[in-house]
Short mmCIF file of C-alpha atoms in Angstrom, two decimals:
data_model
loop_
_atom_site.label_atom_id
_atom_site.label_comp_id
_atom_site.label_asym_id
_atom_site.label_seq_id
_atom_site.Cartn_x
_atom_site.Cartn_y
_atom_site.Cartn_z
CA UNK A 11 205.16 59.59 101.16
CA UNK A 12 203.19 62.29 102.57
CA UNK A 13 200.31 61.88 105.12
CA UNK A 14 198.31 63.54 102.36
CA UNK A 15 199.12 60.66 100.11
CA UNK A 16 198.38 57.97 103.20
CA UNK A 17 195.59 59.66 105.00
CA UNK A 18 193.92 61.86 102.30
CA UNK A 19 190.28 61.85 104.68
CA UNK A 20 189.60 61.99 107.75
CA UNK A 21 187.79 58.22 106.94
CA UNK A 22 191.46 56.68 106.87
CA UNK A 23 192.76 58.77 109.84
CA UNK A 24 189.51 56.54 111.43
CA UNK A 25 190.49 53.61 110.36
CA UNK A 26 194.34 53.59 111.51
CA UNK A 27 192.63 55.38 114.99
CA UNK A 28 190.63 51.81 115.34
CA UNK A 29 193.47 49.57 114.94
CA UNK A 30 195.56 51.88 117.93
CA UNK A 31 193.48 52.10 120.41
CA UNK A 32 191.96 49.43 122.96
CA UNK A 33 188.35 48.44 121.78
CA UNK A 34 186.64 49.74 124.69
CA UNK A 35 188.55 52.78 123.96
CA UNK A 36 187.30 52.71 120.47
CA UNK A 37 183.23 52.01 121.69
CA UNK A 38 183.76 55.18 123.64
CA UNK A 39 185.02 57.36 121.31
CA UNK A 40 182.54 56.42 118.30
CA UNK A 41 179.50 55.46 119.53
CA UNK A 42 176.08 56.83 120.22
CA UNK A 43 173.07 56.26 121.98
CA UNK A 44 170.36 53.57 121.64
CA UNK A 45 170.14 52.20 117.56
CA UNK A 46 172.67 54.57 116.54
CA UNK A 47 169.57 55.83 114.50
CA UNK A 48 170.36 59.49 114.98
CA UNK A 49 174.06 59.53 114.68
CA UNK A 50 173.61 57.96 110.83
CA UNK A 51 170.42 60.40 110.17
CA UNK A 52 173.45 63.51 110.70
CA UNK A 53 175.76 62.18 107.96
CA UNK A 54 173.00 61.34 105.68
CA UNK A 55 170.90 64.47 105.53
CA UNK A 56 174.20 66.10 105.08
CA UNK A 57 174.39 64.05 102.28
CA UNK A 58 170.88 65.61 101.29
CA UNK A 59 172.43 69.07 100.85
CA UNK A 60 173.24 70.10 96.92
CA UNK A 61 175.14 72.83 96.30
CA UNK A 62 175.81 73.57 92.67
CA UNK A 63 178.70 74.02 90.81
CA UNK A 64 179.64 77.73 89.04
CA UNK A 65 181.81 77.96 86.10
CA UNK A 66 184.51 80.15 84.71
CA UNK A 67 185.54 81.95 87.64
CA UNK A 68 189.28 81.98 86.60
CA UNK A 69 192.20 81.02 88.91
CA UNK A 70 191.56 82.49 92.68
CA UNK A 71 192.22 81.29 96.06
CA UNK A 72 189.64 81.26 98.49
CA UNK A 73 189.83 83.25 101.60
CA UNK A 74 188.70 80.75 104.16
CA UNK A 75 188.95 83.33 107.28
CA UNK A 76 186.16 84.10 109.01
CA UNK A 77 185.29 86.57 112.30
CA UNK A 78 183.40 85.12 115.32
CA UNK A 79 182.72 87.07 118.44
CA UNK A 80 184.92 89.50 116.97
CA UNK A 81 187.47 87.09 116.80
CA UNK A 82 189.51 86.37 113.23
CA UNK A 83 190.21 82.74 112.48
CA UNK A 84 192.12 81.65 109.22
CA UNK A 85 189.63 78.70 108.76
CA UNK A 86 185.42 78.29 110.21
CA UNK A 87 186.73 75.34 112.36
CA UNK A 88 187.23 74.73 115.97
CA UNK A 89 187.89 71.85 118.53
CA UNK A 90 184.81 70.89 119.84
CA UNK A 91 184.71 69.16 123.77
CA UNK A 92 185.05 65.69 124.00
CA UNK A 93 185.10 64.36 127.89
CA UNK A 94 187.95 61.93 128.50
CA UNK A 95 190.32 63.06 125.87
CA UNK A 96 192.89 61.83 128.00
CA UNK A 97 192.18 58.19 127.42
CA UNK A 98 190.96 58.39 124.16
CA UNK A 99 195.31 59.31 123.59
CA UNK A 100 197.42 59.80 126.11
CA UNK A 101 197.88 63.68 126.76
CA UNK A 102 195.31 64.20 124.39
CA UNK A 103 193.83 67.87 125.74
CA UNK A 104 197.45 69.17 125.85
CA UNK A 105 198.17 68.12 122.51
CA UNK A 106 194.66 69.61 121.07
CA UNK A 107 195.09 73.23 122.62
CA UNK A 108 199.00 73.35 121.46
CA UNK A 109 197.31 72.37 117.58
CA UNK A 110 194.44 75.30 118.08
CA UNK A 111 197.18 77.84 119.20
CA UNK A 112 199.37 77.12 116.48
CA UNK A 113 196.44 77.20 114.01
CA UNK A 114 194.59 80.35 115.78
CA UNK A 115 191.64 78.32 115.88
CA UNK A 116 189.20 77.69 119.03
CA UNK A 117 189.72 74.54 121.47
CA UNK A 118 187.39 74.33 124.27
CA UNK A 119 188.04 71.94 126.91
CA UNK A 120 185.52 69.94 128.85
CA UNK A 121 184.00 70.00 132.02
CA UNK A 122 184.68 66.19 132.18
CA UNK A 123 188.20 66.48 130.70
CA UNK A 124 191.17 63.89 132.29
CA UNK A 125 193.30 67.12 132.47
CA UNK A 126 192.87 70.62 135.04
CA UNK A 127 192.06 73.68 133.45
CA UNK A 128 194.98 75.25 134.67
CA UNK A 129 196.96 72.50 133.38
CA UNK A 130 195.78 72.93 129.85
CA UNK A 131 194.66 76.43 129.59
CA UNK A 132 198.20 77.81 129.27
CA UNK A 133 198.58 75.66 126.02
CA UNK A 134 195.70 76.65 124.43
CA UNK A 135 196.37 79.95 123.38
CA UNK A 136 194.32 83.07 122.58
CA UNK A 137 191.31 81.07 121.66
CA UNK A 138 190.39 79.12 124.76
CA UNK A 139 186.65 77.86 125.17
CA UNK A 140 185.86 76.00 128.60
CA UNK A 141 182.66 73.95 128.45
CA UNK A 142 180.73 73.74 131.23
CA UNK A 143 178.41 71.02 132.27
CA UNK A 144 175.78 73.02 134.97
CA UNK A 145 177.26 72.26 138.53
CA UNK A 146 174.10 71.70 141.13
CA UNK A 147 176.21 73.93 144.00
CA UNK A 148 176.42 77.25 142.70
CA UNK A 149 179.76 77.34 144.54
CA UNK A 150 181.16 74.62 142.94
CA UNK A 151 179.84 76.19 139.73
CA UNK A 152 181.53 79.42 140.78
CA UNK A 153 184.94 78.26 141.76
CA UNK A 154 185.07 76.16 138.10
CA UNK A 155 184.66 79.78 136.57
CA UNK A 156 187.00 80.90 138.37
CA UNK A 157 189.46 78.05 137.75
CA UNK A 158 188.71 78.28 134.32
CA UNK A 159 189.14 82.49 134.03
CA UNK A 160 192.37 82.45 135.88
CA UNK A 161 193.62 79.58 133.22
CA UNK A 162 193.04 81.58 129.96
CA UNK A 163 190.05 80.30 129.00
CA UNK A 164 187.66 83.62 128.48
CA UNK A 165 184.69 82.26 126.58
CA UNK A 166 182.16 79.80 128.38
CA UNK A 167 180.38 77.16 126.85
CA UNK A 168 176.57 76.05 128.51
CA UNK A 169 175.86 72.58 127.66
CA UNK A 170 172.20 72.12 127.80
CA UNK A 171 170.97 69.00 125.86
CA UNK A 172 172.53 66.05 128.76
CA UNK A 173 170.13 66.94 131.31
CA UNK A 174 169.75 63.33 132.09
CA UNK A 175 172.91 60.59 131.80
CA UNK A 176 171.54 58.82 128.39
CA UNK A 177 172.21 55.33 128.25
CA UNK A 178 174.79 54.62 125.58
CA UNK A 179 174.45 50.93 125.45
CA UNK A 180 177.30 50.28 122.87
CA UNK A 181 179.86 52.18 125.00
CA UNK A 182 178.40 50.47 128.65
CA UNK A 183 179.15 47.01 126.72
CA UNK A 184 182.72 48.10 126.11
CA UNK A 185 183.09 48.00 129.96
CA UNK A 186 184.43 50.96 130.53
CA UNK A 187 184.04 52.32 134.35
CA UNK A 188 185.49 55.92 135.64
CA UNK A 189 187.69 56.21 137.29
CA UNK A 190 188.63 53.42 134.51
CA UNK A 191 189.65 50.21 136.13
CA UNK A 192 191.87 47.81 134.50
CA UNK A 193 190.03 44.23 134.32
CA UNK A 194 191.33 41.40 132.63
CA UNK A 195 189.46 42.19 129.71
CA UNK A 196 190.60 45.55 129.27
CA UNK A 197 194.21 44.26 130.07
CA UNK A 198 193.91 41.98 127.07
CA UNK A 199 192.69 44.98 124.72
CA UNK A 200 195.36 47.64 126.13
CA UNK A 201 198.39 44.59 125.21
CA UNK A 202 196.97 44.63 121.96
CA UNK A 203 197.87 48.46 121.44
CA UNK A 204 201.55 49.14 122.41
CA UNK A 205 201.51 53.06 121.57
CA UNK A 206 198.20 53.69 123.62
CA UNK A 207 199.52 51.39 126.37
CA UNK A 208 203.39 53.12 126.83
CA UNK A 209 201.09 56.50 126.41
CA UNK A 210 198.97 55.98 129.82
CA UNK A 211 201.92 54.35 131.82
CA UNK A 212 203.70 57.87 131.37
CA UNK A 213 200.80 59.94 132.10
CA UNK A 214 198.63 57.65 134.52
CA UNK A 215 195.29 56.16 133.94
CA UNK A 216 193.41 59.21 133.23
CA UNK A 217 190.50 60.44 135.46
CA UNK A 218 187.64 63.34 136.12
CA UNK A 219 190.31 65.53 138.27
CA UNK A 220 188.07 68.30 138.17
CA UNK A 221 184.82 66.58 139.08
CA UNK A 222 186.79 64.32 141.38
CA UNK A 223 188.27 67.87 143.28
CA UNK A 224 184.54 68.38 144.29
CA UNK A 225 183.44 64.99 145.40
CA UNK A 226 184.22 62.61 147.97
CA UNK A 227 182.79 59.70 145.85
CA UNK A 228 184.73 56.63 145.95
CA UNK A 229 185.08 53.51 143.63
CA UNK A 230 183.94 53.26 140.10
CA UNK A 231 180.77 54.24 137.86
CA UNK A 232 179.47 53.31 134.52
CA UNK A 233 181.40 55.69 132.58
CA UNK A 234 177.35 56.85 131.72
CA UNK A 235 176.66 57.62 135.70
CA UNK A 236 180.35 59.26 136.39
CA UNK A 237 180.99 61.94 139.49
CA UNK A 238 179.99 64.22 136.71
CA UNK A 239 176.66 63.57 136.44
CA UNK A 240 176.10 62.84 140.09
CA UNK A 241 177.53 66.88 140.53
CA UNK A 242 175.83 68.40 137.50
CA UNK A 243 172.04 69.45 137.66
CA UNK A 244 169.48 69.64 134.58
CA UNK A 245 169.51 73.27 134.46
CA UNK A 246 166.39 76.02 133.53
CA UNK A 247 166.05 79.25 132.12
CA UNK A 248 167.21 80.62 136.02
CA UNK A 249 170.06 78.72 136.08
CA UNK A 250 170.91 80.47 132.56
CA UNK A 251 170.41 83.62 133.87
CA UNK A 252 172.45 83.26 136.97
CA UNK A 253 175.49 81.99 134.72
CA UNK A 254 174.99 85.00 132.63
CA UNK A 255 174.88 87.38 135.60
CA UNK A 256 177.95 86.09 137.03
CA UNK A 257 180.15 85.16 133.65
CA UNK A 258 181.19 88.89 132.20
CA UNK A 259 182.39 87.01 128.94
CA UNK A 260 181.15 85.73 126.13
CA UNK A 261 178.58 83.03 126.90
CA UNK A 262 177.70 80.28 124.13
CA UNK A 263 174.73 77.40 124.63
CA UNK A 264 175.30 74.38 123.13
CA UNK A 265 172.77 71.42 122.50
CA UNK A 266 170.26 73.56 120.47
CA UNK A 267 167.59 72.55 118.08
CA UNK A 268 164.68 73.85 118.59
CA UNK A 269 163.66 77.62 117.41
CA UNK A 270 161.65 78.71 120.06
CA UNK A 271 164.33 78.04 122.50
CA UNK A 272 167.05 79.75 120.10
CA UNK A 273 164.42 82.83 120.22
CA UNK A 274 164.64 83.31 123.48
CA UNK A 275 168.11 82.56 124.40
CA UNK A 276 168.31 85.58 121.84
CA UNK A 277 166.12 87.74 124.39
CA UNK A 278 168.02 86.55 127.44
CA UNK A 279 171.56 87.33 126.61
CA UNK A 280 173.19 84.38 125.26
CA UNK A 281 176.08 85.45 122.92
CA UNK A 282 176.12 82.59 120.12
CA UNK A 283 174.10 79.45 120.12
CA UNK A 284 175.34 76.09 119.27
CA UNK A 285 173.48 73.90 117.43
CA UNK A 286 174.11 70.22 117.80
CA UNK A 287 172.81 66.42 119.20
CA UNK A 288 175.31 65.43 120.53
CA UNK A 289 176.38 63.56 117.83
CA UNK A 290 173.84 61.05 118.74
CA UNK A 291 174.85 60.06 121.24
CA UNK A 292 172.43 61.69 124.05
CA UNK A 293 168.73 61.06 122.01
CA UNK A 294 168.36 58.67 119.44
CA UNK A 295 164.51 59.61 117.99
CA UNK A 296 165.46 63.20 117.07
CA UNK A 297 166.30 65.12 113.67
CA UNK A 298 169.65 65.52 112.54
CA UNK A 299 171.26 69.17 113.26
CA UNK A 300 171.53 69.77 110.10
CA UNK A 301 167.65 70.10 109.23
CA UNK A 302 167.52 71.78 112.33
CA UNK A 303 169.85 74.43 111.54
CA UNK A 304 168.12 76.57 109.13
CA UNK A 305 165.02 76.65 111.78
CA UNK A 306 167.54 78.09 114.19
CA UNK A 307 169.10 80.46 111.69
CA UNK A 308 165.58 82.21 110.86
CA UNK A 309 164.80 82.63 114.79
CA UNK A 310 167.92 84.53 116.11
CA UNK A 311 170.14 87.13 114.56
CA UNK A 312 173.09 85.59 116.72
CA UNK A 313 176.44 83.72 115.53
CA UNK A 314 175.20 80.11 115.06
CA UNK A 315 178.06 77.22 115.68
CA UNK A 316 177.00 74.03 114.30
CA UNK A 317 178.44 70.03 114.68
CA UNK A 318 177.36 66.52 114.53
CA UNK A 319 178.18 64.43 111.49
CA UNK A 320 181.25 67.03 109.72
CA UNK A 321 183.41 64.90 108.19
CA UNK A 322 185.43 66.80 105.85
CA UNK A 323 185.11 70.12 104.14
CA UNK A 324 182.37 69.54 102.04
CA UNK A 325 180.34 69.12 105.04
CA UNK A 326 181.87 72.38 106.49
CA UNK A 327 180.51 74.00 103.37
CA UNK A 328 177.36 72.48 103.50
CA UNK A 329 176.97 73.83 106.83
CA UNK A 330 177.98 77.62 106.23
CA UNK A 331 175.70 77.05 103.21
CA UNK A 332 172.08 77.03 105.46
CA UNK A 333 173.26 79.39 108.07
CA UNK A 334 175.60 78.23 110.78
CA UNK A 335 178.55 80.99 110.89
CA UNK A 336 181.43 78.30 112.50
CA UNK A 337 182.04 74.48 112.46
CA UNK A 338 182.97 72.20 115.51
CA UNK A 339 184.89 69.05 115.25
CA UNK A 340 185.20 66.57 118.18
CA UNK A 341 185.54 63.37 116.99
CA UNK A 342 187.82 64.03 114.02
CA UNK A 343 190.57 65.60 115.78
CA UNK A 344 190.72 62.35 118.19
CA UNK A 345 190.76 59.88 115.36
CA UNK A 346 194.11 62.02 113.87
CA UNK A 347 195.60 61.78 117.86
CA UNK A 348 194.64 58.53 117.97
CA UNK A 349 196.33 57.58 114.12
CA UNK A 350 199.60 59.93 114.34
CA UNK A 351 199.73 61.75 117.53
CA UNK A 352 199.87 65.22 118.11
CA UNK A 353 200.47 65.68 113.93
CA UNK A 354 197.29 63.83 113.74
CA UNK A 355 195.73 66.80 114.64
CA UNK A 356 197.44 69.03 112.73
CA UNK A 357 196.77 66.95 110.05
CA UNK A 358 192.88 66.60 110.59
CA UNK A 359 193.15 70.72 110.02
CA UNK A 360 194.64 70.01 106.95
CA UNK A 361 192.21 67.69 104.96
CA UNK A 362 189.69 69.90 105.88
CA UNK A 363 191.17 72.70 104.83
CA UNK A 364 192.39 71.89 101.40
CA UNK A 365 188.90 69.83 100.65
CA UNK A 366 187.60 73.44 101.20
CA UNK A 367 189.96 75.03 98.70
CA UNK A 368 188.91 72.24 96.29
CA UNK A 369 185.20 72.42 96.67
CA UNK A 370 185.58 76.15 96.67
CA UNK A 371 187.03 75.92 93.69
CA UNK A 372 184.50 73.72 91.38
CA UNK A 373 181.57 76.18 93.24
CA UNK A 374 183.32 79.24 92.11
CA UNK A 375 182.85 80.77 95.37
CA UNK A 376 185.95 82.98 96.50
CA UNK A 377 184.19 83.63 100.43
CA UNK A 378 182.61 81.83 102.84
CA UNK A 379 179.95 84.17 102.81
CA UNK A 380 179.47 83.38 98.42
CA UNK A 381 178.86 79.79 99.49
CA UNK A 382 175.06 80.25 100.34
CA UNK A 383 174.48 81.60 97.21
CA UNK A 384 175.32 77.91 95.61
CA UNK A 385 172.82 76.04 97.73
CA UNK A 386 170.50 73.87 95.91
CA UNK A 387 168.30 71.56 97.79
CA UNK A 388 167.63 70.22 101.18
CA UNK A 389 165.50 67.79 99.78
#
């Protein structure tokens, strides 16, 4: 059998990723913040966007390629940041830039990653995004470009929309702590999970190394008050333009929904902006990206990268459909580590790409770019 013909979505890839993987594990990879109210408003105004179906096109293959920041990618898909890959699967942030080099796609690592940037950045490729979560010191903040520059990674990533810890009551019930600490209960739940368990007793229980190399903090956290936050400030339009006066490449800000903010960032020298919530799991009273996008898209002339809620191709269409020029997976990719491994992620490329070919297909759209022209409603 193929994993086409066992995982043919990324939904099964999920549901294999649940049963291998400690529950506390589990509540902090998929949940969000408060009711979960925003996190299922993403996938169903997705669900709200029509596009409509074009006939007798004869046989073609879509070109899914696409250019960003001058930059040619065979597919509109990246590896979004996702702190803690490293306990989510074992060696996860290795694993995801060796997948994004072989598949010339993006991966961008996080500030609060398990792994060092110049641990990872080697695997990662031509393509290497480093997201940054504002450092208070503007030495620390320096030094972490630095760190990150001298591993590869050339593009920077300004996360804006955490600029307090939100509370995330589903994943503080899982009892997670970081550094994580091993308590009876989570004992009990890592037993359960052989693969995850041999995984972290070869690598070590994974931890903020690149926080922790600028703190002398000891003992554990909620994993929602980490070193990370106690490092990171809530940063302003100054600290934006310092970062861009002192990062000379391209410079992406992430957490945007609001047009006037995506109007200015135009003026003040950001290079893309990145819409997204979060995935819910920051503010749980606000719209879902994807009614925010097309705000965003009539306010700035600049690339727009979009996430929160993709879960297959259809989605990535959707998305490309009311403006945004690239799509960001996070959670995906960790559900196919977390199912198969390192293939897992591979794999995760895969449904995604060939649900594009498919829905391509019935559209009658032979470029990206032909896919806006099929948009229906948003209604």
């Amino acid at each position: 059998m193929t994993l086409h013909s066992r995982y043919p979505a990324i939904a099964d890839l999920k549901a294999r990723a649940r049963r291998r993987i400690p529950h506390f594990v589990w509540e902090y990879l998929d949940s969000a913040t408060g009711v979960e109210a925003t996190q299922k408003r993403n996938r169903d105004q997705l669900d709200q966007v029509l596009l409509n179906p074009s006939i007798l096109h004869g046989e073609f293959t879509p070109d899914l390629s696409t250019t960003l920041l001058g930059q040619t990618h065979p597919l509109p898909i990246g590896i979004a940041p996702v702190g803690m890959s490293g306990l989510i699967w074992p060696g996860a942030e290795q694993m995801l830039a060796r997948t994004a080099a072989r598949e010339d796609i993006p991966f961008t690592l996080s500030t609060v990653a398990s792994q060092l940037p110049e641990d990872v950045g080697p695997h990662a490729g031509k393509h290497a995004w480093f997201q940054l979560y504002p450092p208070r010191d503007p030495g620390i903040r320096d030094d972490i470009l630095k760190r990150a520059k001298d591993g590869g990674f050339h593009t920077i990533i300004l996360t804006v929309d955490v600029p307090v810890a939100s509370r995330r009551e589903r994943q503080t019930r899982g009892g997670l702590t970081q550094p994580p600490k091993m308590t009876p209960r989570l004992l009990m739940q890592a037993a359960q999970c052989p693969p995850w368990l041999n995984g972290i007793r070869k690598t070590g229980m994974p931890r903020l190394r690149l926080m922790e190399s600028y703190s002398d903090v000891k003992g554990t956290l909620p994993s929602n008050e980490h070193v990370g936050y106690l490092l990171r400030t809530s940063p302003d339009w100054d600290y934006f333009k310092s970062l861009r006066d002192v990062w000379d490449g391209p410079l992406i800000v992430k957490g945007v929904g609001n047009p006037d903010d995506a109007a200015r960032l135009t003026d003040e020298g950001a290079d893309a902006i990145w819409v997204s919530n979060h995935a819910g799991r920051q503010f749980d009273g606000g719209p879902a990206t994807i009614e925010t996008l097309p705000l965003v898209r009539a306010a700035t002339h600049l690339p727009i990268i979009f996430d929160s809620g993709i879960e297959g191709g259809l989605d990535v269409l959707r998305a490309l459909a009311l403006g945004a020029d690239f799509v960001m997976l996070g959670r995906a990719f960790h559900y196919g580590l977390a199912a198969l491994g390192e293939p897992g992620a591979a794999h995760v490329l895969d449904i995604l790409r060939q649900d594009m070919i498919s829905n391509m297909g019935q559209l009658g759209t032979k470029t990206l770019k032909e896919v806006a022209n099929r948009l229906r409603s948003t209604q």
